[in-house]
Short mmCIF file of C-alpha atoms in Angstrom, two decimals:
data_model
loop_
_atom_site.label_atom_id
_atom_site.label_comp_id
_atom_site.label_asym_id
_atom_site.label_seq_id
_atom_site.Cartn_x
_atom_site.Cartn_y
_atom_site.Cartn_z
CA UNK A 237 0.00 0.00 0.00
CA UNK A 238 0.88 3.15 -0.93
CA UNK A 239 -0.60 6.56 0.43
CA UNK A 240 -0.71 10.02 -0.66
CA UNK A 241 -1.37 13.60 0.37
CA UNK A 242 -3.53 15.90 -1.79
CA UNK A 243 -2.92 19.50 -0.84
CA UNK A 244 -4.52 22.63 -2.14
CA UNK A 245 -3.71 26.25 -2.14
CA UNK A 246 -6.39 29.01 -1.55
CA UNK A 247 -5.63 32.28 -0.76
CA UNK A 248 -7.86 34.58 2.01
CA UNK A 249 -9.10 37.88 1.99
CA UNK A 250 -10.17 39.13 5.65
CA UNK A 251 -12.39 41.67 3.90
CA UNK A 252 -13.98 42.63 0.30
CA UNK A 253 -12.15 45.62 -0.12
CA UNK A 254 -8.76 43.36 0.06
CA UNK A 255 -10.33 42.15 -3.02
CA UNK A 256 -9.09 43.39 -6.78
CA UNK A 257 -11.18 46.02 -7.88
CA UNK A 258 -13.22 44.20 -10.82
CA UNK A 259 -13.56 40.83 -7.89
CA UNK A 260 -14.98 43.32 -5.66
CA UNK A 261 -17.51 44.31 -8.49
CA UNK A 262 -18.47 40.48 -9.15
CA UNK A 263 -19.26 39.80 -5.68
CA UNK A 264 -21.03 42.92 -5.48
CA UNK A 265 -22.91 41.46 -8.10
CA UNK A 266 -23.56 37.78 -6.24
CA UNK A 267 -24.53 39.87 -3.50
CA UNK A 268 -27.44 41.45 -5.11
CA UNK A 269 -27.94 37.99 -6.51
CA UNK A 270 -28.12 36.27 -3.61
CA UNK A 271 -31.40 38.73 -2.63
CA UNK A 272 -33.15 37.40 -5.85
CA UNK A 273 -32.71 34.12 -4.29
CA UNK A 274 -36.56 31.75 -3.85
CA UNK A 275 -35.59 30.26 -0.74
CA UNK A 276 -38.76 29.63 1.29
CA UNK A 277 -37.61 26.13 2.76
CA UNK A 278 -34.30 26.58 3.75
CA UNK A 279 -34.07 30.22 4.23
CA UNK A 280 -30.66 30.50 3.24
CA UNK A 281 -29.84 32.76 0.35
CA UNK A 282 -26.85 31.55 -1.99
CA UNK A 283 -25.93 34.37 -4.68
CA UNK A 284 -23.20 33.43 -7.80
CA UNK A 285 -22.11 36.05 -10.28
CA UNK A 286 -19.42 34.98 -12.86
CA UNK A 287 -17.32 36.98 -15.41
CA UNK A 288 -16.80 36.05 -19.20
CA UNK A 289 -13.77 36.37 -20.96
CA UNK A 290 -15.45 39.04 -23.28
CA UNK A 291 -16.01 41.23 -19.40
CA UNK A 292 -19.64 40.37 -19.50
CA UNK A 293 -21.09 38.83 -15.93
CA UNK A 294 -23.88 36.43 -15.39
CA UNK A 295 -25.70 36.01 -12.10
CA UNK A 296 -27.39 33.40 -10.40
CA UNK A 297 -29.24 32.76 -7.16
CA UNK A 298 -30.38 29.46 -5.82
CA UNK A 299 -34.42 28.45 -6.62
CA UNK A 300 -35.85 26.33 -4.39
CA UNK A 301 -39.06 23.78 -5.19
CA UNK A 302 -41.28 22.18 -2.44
CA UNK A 303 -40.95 18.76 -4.63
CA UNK A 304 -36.68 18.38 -3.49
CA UNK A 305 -34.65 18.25 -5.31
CA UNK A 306 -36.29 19.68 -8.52
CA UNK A 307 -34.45 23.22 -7.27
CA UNK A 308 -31.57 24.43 -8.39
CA UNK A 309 -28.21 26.17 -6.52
CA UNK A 310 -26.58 30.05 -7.25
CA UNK A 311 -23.55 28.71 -9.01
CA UNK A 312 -25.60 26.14 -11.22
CA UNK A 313 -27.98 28.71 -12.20
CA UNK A 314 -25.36 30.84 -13.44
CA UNK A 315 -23.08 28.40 -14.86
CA UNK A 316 -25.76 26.95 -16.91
CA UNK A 317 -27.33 30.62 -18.12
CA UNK A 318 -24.18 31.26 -18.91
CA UNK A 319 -23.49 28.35 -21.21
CA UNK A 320 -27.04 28.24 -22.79
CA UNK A 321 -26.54 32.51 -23.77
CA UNK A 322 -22.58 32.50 -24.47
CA UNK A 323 -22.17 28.79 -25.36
CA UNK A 324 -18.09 29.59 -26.51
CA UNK A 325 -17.22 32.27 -23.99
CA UNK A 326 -14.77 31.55 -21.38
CA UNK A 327 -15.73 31.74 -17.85
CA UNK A 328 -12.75 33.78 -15.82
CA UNK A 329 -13.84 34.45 -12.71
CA UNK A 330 -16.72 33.40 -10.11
CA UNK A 331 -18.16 34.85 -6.77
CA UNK A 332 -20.09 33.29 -4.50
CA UNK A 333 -21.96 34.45 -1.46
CA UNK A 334 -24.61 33.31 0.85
CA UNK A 335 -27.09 34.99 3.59
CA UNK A 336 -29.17 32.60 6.05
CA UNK A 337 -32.32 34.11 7.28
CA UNK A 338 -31.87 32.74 11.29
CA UNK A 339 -28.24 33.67 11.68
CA UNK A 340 -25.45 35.60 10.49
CA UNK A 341 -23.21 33.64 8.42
CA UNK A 342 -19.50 34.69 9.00
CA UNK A 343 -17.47 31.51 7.29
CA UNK A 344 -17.12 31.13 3.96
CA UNK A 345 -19.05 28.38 2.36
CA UNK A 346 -18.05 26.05 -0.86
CA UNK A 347 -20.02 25.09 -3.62
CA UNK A 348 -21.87 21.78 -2.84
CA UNK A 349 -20.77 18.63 -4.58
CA UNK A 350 -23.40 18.72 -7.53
CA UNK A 351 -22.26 22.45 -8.28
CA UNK A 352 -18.35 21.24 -8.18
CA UNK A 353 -19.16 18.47 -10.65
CA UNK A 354 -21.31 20.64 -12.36
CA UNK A 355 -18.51 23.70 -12.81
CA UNK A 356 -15.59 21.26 -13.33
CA UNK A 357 -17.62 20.37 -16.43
CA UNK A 358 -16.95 23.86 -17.40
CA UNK A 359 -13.44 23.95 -16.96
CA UNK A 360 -12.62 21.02 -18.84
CA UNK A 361 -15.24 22.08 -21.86
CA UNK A 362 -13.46 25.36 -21.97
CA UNK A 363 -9.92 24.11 -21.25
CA UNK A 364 -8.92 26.79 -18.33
CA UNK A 365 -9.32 26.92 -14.57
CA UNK A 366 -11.94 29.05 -13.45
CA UNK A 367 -10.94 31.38 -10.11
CA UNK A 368 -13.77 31.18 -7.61
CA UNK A 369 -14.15 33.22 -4.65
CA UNK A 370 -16.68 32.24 -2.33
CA UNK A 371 -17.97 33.79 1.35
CA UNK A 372 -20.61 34.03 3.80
CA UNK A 373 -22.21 37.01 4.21
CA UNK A 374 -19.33 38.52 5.90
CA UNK A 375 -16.38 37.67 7.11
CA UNK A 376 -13.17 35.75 5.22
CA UNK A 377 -13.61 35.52 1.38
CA UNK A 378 -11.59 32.70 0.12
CA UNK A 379 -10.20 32.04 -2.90
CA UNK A 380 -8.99 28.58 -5.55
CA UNK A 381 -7.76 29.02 -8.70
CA UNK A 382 -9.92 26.47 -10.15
CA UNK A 383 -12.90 24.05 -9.07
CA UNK A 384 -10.44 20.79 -9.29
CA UNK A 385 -8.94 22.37 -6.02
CA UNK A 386 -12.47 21.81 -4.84
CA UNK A 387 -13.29 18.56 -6.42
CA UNK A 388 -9.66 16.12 -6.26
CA UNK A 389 -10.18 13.05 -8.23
CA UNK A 390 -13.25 14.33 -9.88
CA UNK A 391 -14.85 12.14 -12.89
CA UNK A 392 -14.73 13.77 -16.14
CA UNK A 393 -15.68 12.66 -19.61
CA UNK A 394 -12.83 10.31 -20.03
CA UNK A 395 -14.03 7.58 -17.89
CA UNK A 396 -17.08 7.28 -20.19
#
């Protein structure tokens, strides 16, 4: 038996303004998102906005449905509007925040598994990492370079 360490690297930003300038716009953006969100069941808010290659940005929030799982998350949302209205743009950059209704939310939260598989689709269409930059509603916004440093060992295409 042999074993093996995965690592990643991420970087943190203690606050938005720590941010580059056209980051802070995009999660400016996911911000306002995230208030479009139809969360009735959960009550917790998720907003995505992503940059093209071309400088345009696409937004997302996450859409809930009383018959689970027909909903859908911020980051698929956007991902997906994004491919079905620029279908050969490049995807840069995307931001991610979230706001629960009971609490304040102060750690930075990940896409979920679906939206990793979903996203890493993206990448490997397109051919280049995609930086994401996620957070809660405040506190520490962190960033990956792409969404394999979120998804190790993912499945892809090739095992088909």
């Amino acid at each position: 038996m042999k074993k093996q360490k995965i690592e990643i690297n991420l970087e943190v930003f203690e606050t938005i303004s720590e941010l580059p300038k056209n980051i802070q716009e995009l999660m400016a953006k996911a911000q306002q998102a995230r208030e479009n969100a139809y969360a009735p069941y959960s009550r917790f808010r998720v907003g995505a906005a992503l940059r093209l290659a071309s400088g345009q940005m696409v937004t997302g929030s996450n859409q809930e449905n009383a018959a689970f799982p027909s909903g859908l998350c911020a980051e698929r949302v956007a991902v997906f509007s994004a491919g079905a209205t620029f279908p050969n743009e490049t995807i840069t950059d995307l931001a991610i925040t979230v706001r629960a209704e009971s609490h304040e939310v102060t750690e930075a939260i990940a896409p979920c598994g679906a939206c990793r598989q979903s996203l890493a689709e993206y990448e490997q269409k397109q051919k280049s990492p995609i930086n994401i930059y996620f957070m809660g509603e405040t506190g520490d916004i962190i960033k990956v370079a792409s969404v394999m440093d979120l998804l190790p060992l993912g499945f892809d295409a090739k095992y088909l």
